[in-house]
PDB file of C-alpha atoms in Angstrom:
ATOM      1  CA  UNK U   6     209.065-169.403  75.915  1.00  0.00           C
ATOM      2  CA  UNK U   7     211.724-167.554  74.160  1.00  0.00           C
ATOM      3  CA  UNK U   8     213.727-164.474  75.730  1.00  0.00           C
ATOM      4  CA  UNK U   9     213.423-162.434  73.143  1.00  0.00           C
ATOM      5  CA  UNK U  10     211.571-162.231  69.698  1.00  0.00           C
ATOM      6  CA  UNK U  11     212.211-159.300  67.553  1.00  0.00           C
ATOM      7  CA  UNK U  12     209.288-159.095  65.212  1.00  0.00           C
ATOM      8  CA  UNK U  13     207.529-157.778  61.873  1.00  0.00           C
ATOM      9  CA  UNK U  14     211.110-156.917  60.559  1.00  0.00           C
ATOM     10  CA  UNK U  15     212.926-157.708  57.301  1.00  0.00           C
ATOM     11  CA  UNK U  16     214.535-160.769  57.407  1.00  0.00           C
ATOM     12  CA  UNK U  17     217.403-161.463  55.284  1.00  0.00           C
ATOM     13  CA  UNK U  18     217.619-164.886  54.953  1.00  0.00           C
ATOM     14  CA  UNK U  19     218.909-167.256  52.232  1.00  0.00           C
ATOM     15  CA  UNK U  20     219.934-164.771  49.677  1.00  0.00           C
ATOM     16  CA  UNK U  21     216.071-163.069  49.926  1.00  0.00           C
ATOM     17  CA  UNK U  22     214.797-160.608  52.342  1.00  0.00           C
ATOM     18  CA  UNK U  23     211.186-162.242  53.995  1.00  0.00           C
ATOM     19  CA  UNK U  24     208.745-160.259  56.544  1.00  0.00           C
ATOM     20  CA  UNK U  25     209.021-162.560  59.445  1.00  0.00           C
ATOM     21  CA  UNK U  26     209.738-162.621  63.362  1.00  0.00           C
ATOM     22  CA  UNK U  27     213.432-163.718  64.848  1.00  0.00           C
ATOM     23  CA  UNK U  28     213.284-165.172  68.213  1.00  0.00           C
ATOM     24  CA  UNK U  29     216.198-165.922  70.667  1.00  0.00           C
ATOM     25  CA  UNK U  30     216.777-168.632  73.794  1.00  0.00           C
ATOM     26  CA  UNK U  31     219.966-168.888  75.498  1.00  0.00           C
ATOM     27  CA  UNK U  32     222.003-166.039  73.646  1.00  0.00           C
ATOM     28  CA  UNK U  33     221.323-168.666  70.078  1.00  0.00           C
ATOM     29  CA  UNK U  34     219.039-167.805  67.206  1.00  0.00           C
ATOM     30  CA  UNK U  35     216.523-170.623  67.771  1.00  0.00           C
ATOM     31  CA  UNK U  36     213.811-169.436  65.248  1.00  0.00           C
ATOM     32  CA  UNK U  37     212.760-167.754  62.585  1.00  0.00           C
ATOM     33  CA  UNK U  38     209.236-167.921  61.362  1.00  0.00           C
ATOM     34  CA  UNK U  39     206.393-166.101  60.042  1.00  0.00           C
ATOM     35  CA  UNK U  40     204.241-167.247  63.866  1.00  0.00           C
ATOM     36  CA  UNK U  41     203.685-165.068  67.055  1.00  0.00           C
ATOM     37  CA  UNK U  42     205.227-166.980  69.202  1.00  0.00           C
ATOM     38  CA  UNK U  43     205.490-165.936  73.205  1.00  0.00           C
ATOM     39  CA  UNK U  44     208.613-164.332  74.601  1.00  0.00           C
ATOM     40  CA  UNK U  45     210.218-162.851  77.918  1.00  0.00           C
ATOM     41  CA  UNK U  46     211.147-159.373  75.993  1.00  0.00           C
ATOM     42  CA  UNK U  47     209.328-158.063  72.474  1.00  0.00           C
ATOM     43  CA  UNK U  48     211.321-155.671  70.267  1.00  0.00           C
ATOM     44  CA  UNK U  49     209.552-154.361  67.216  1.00  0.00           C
ATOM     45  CA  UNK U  50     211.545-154.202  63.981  1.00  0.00           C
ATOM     46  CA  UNK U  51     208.581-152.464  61.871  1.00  0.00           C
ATOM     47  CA  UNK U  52     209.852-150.917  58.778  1.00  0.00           C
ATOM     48  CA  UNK U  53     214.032-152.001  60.121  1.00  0.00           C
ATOM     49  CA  UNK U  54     215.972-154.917  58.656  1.00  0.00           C
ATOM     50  CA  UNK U  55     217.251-157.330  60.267  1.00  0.00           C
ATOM     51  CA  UNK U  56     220.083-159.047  59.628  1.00  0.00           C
ATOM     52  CA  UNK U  57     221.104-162.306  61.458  1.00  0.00           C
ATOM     53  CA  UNK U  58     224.143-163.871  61.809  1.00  0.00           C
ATOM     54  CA  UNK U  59     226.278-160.884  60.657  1.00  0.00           C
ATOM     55  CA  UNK U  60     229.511-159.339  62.463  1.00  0.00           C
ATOM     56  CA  UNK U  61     230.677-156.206  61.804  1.00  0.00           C
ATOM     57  CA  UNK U  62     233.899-156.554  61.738  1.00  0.00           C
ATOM     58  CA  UNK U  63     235.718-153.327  61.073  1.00  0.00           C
ATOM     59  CA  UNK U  64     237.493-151.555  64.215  1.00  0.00           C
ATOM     60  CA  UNK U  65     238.971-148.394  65.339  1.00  0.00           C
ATOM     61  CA  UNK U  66     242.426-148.196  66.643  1.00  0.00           C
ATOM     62  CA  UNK U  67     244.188-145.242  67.989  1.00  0.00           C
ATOM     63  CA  UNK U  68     241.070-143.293  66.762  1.00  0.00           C
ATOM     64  CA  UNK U  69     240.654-139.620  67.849  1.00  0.00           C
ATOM     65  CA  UNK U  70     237.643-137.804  68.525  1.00  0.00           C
ATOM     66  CA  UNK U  71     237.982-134.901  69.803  1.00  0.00           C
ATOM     67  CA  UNK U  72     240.268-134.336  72.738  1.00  0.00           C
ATOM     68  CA  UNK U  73     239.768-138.412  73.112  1.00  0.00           C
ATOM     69  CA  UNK U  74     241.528-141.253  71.588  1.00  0.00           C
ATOM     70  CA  UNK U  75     240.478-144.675  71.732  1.00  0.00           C
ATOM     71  CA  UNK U  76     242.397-146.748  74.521  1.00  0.00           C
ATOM     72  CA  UNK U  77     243.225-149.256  71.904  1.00  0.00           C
ATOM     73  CA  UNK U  78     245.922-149.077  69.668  1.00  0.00           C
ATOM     74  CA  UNK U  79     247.372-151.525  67.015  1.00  0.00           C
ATOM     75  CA  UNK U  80     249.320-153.813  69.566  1.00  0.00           C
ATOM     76  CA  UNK U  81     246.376-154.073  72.144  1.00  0.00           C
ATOM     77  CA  UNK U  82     243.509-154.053  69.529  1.00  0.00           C
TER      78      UNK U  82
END
């Protein structure tokens, strides 16, 4: 049993994007496959890509919004 599948979204994998179901044990990837296989926790990814293995990694530092400013600056972040 898996703790989470996210399923029926658009997978990119290998360079091609594939209609198939991502399912998760442990905080890992463990899966990815076209089968309904049973999990803890369903999330359905109709119609939203999915994209696994990548990281955003852009950040914010010192970043106002509003009256707030992000508690991060350039020597903490």
């Amino acid at each position: 049993m898996y703790d989470l599948g996210i399923k029926n979204g658009t997978v990119y994998l290998n360079g091609g994007f594939f209609n198939c179901n991502i399912y998760i044990k442990n905080g890992v990837i463990t899966n990815i496959t076209n089968e309904d296989l049973g999990c803890k926790v369903e999330e359905n990814a109709s119609g939203k890509l999915a994209l696994p293995g990548f990281i955003d990694p852009h950040v914010h530092f010192s970043l106002g919004v509003g009256s707030n400013i992000s508690s991060d600056d350039f020597y903490t972040g």
